[in-house]
Amino acid sequence: MQYLIKAVIKFHAVNDLVKYDNSKLIKWFLFGYMHTLADKKTLVPFLKPSFRLICYYFSFFKGCSFLFSLVSVRFLGKGYRFLNYARK
């Protein structure tokens, strides 16, 4: 349950940084958000807004890769390689 708190904090930090338009820090916090949720089989907080931010600051394909890795982890127990692609 502690990882959910970390993910929520990182997402709110990203939302605060969007106001200041610091893309380097935004990418760093999004990287941490994705890493925190990498191997968890529970619900993901703020999935839709985080997908939008990942698509905007990384790329659409990396956002889709993040979603696919979450689905893959949930149903197959694997998906870390897709997440590594999304975080590069």
PDB file of C-alpha atoms in Angstrom:
ATOM      1  CA  MET A   1       0.000   0.000   0.000  1.00  0.00           C
ATOM      2  CA  GLN A   2       2.955   2.299   0.550  1.00  0.00           C
ATOM      3  CA  TYR A   3       3.736   2.331  -3.183  1.00  0.00           C
ATOM      4  CA  LEU A   4       0.303   3.866  -3.855  1.00  0.00           C
ATOM      5  CA  ILE A   5       1.170   6.774  -1.590  1.00  0.00           C
ATOM      6  CA  LYS A   6       4.454   7.255  -3.455  1.00  0.00           C
ATOM      7  CA  ALA A   7       2.673   7.148  -6.811  1.00  0.00           C
ATOM      8  CA  VAL A   8       0.086   9.705  -5.685  1.00  0.00           C
ATOM      9  CA  ILE A   9       2.785  12.039  -4.368  1.00  0.00           C
ATOM     10  CA  LYS A  10       4.789  11.776  -7.594  1.00  0.00           C
ATOM     11  CA  PHE A  11       1.716  12.429  -9.719  1.00  0.00           C
ATOM     12  CA  HIS A  12       0.754  15.509  -7.703  1.00  0.00           C
ATOM     13  CA  ALA A  13       4.337  16.763  -7.953  1.00  0.00           C
ATOM     14  CA  VAL A  14       4.114  16.433 -11.733  1.00  0.00           C
ATOM     15  CA  ASN A  15       0.873  18.400 -11.780  1.00  0.00           C
ATOM     16  CA  ASP A  16       2.503  21.163  -9.750  1.00  0.00           C
ATOM     17  CA  LEU A  17       5.556  21.233 -12.023  1.00  0.00           C
ATOM     18  CA  VAL A  18       3.405  21.542 -15.147  1.00  0.00           C
ATOM     19  CA  LYS A  19       2.558  25.073 -14.002  1.00  0.00           C
ATOM     20  CA  TYR A  20       6.254  25.980 -14.000  1.00  0.00           C
ATOM     21  CA  ASP A  21       6.977  24.174 -17.286  1.00  0.00           C
ATOM     22  CA  ASN A  22      10.090  22.388 -16.047  1.00  0.00           C
ATOM     23  CA  SER A  23      10.143  19.449 -18.447  1.00  0.00           C
ATOM     24  CA  LYS A  24      13.298  17.873 -17.015  1.00  0.00           C
ATOM     25  CA  LEU A  25      11.786  17.536 -13.531  1.00  0.00           C
ATOM     26  CA  ILE A  26       8.424  16.485 -14.944  1.00  0.00           C
ATOM     27  CA  LYS A  27      10.059  13.631 -16.845  1.00  0.00           C
ATOM     28  CA  TRP A  28      11.975  12.614 -13.727  1.00  0.00           C
ATOM     29  CA  PHE A  29       8.814  12.443 -11.614  1.00  0.00           C
ATOM     30  CA  LEU A  30       6.902  10.616 -14.362  1.00  0.00           C
ATOM     31  CA  PHE A  31       9.781   8.150 -14.567  1.00  0.00           C
ATOM     32  CA  GLY A  32       9.443   7.586 -10.819  1.00  0.00           C
ATOM     33  CA  TYR A  33       5.660   7.258 -11.114  1.00  0.00           C
ATOM     34  CA  MET A  34       6.039   4.561 -13.775  1.00  0.00           C
ATOM     35  CA  HIS A  35       8.775   2.787 -11.833  1.00  0.00           C
ATOM     36  CA  THR A  36       6.679   2.756  -8.651  1.00  0.00           C
ATOM     37  CA  LEU A  37       3.831   0.994 -10.468  1.00  0.00           C
ATOM     38  CA  ALA A  38       6.062  -1.340 -12.493  1.00  0.00           C
ATOM     39  CA  ASP A  39       5.254  -4.698 -10.918  1.00  0.00           C
ATOM     40  CA  LYS A  40       2.061  -4.047  -8.986  1.00  0.00           C
ATOM     41  CA  LYS A  41      -1.133  -5.913  -9.767  1.00  0.00           C
ATOM     42  CA  THR A  42      -3.500  -3.418  -8.170  1.00  0.00           C
ATOM     43  CA  LEU A  43      -5.344  -0.421  -9.512  1.00  0.00           C
ATOM     44  CA  VAL A  44      -3.267   2.466 -10.800  1.00  0.00           C
ATOM     45  CA  PRO A  45      -4.059   5.905  -9.381  1.00  0.00           C
ATOM     46  CA  PHE A  46      -4.641   8.696 -11.916  1.00  0.00           C
ATOM     47  CA  LEU A  47      -4.280   6.416 -14.932  1.00  0.00           C
ATOM     48  CA  LYS A  48      -5.969   8.631 -17.519  1.00  0.00           C
ATOM     49  CA  PRO A  49      -4.264  11.936 -16.611  1.00  0.00           C
ATOM     50  CA  SER A  50      -0.885  10.231 -16.204  1.00  0.00           C
ATOM     51  CA  PHE A  51      -1.273   8.618 -19.633  1.00  0.00           C
ATOM     52  CA  ARG A  52      -1.886  12.063 -21.134  1.00  0.00           C
ATOM     53  CA  LEU A  53       1.188  13.501 -19.432  1.00  0.00           C
ATOM     54  CA  ILE A  54       3.381  10.579 -20.500  1.00  0.00           C
ATOM     55  CA  CYS A  55       2.191  10.973 -24.086  1.00  0.00           C
ATOM     56  CA  TYR A  56       2.869  14.706 -23.983  1.00  0.00           C
ATOM     57  CA  TYR A  57       6.329  14.645 -22.367  1.00  0.00           C
ATOM     58  CA  PHE A  58       7.644  11.371 -23.803  1.00  0.00           C
ATOM     59  CA  SER A  59       5.603  10.178 -26.824  1.00  0.00           C
ATOM     60  CA  PHE A  60       2.328   8.499 -27.694  1.00  0.00           C
ATOM     61  CA  PHE A  61       4.033   5.151 -28.270  1.00  0.00           C
ATOM     62  CA  LYS A  62       5.719   5.297 -24.888  1.00  0.00           C
ATOM     63  CA  GLY A  63       2.376   6.093 -23.266  1.00  0.00           C
ATOM     64  CA  CYS A  64       0.825   3.099 -24.971  1.00  0.00           C
ATOM     65  CA  SER A  65       3.783   0.984 -23.919  1.00  0.00           C
ATOM     66  CA  PHE A  66       3.194   2.059 -20.314  1.00  0.00           C
ATOM     67  CA  LEU A  67      -0.469   1.042 -20.526  1.00  0.00           C
ATOM     68  CA  PHE A  68       0.419  -2.250 -22.182  1.00  0.00           C
ATOM     69  CA  SER A  69       2.991  -3.016 -19.479  1.00  0.00           C
ATOM     70  CA  LEU A  70       0.376  -2.413 -16.765  1.00  0.00           C
ATOM     71  CA  VAL A  71      -2.102  -4.733 -18.474  1.00  0.00           C
ATOM     72  CA  SER A  72       0.592  -7.325 -19.072  1.00  0.00           C
ATOM     73  CA  VAL A  73       1.696  -7.277 -15.443  1.00  0.00           C
ATOM     74  CA  ARG A  74      -1.876  -7.534 -14.269  1.00  0.00           C
ATOM     75  CA  PHE A  75      -2.827 -10.547 -16.371  1.00  0.00           C
ATOM     76  CA  LEU A  76       0.444 -12.283 -17.265  1.00  0.00           C
ATOM     77  CA  GLY A  77       2.727 -11.255 -14.433  1.00  0.00           C
ATOM     78  CA  LYS A  78       5.269  -9.877 -16.920  1.00  0.00           C
ATOM     79  CA  GLY A  79       5.683  -6.570 -18.671  1.00  0.00           C
ATOM     80  CA  TYR A  80       8.797  -4.944 -17.328  1.00  0.00           C
ATOM     81  CA  ARG A  81      10.435  -4.717 -20.773  1.00  0.00           C
ATOM     82  CA  PHE A  82       7.583  -2.607 -22.097  1.00  0.00           C
ATOM     83  CA  LEU A  83       7.935  -0.346 -19.094  1.00  0.00           C
ATOM     84  CA  ASN A  84      11.668  -0.001 -19.718  1.00  0.00           C
ATOM     85  CA  TYR A  85      10.889   1.150 -23.256  1.00  0.00           C
ATOM     86  CA  ALA A  86       8.388   3.678 -21.930  1.00  0.00           C
ATOM     87  CA  ARG A  87      10.898   5.100 -19.459  1.00  0.00           C
ATOM     88  CA  LYS A  88      13.761   5.637 -21.958  1.00  0.00           C
TER      89      LYS A  88
END
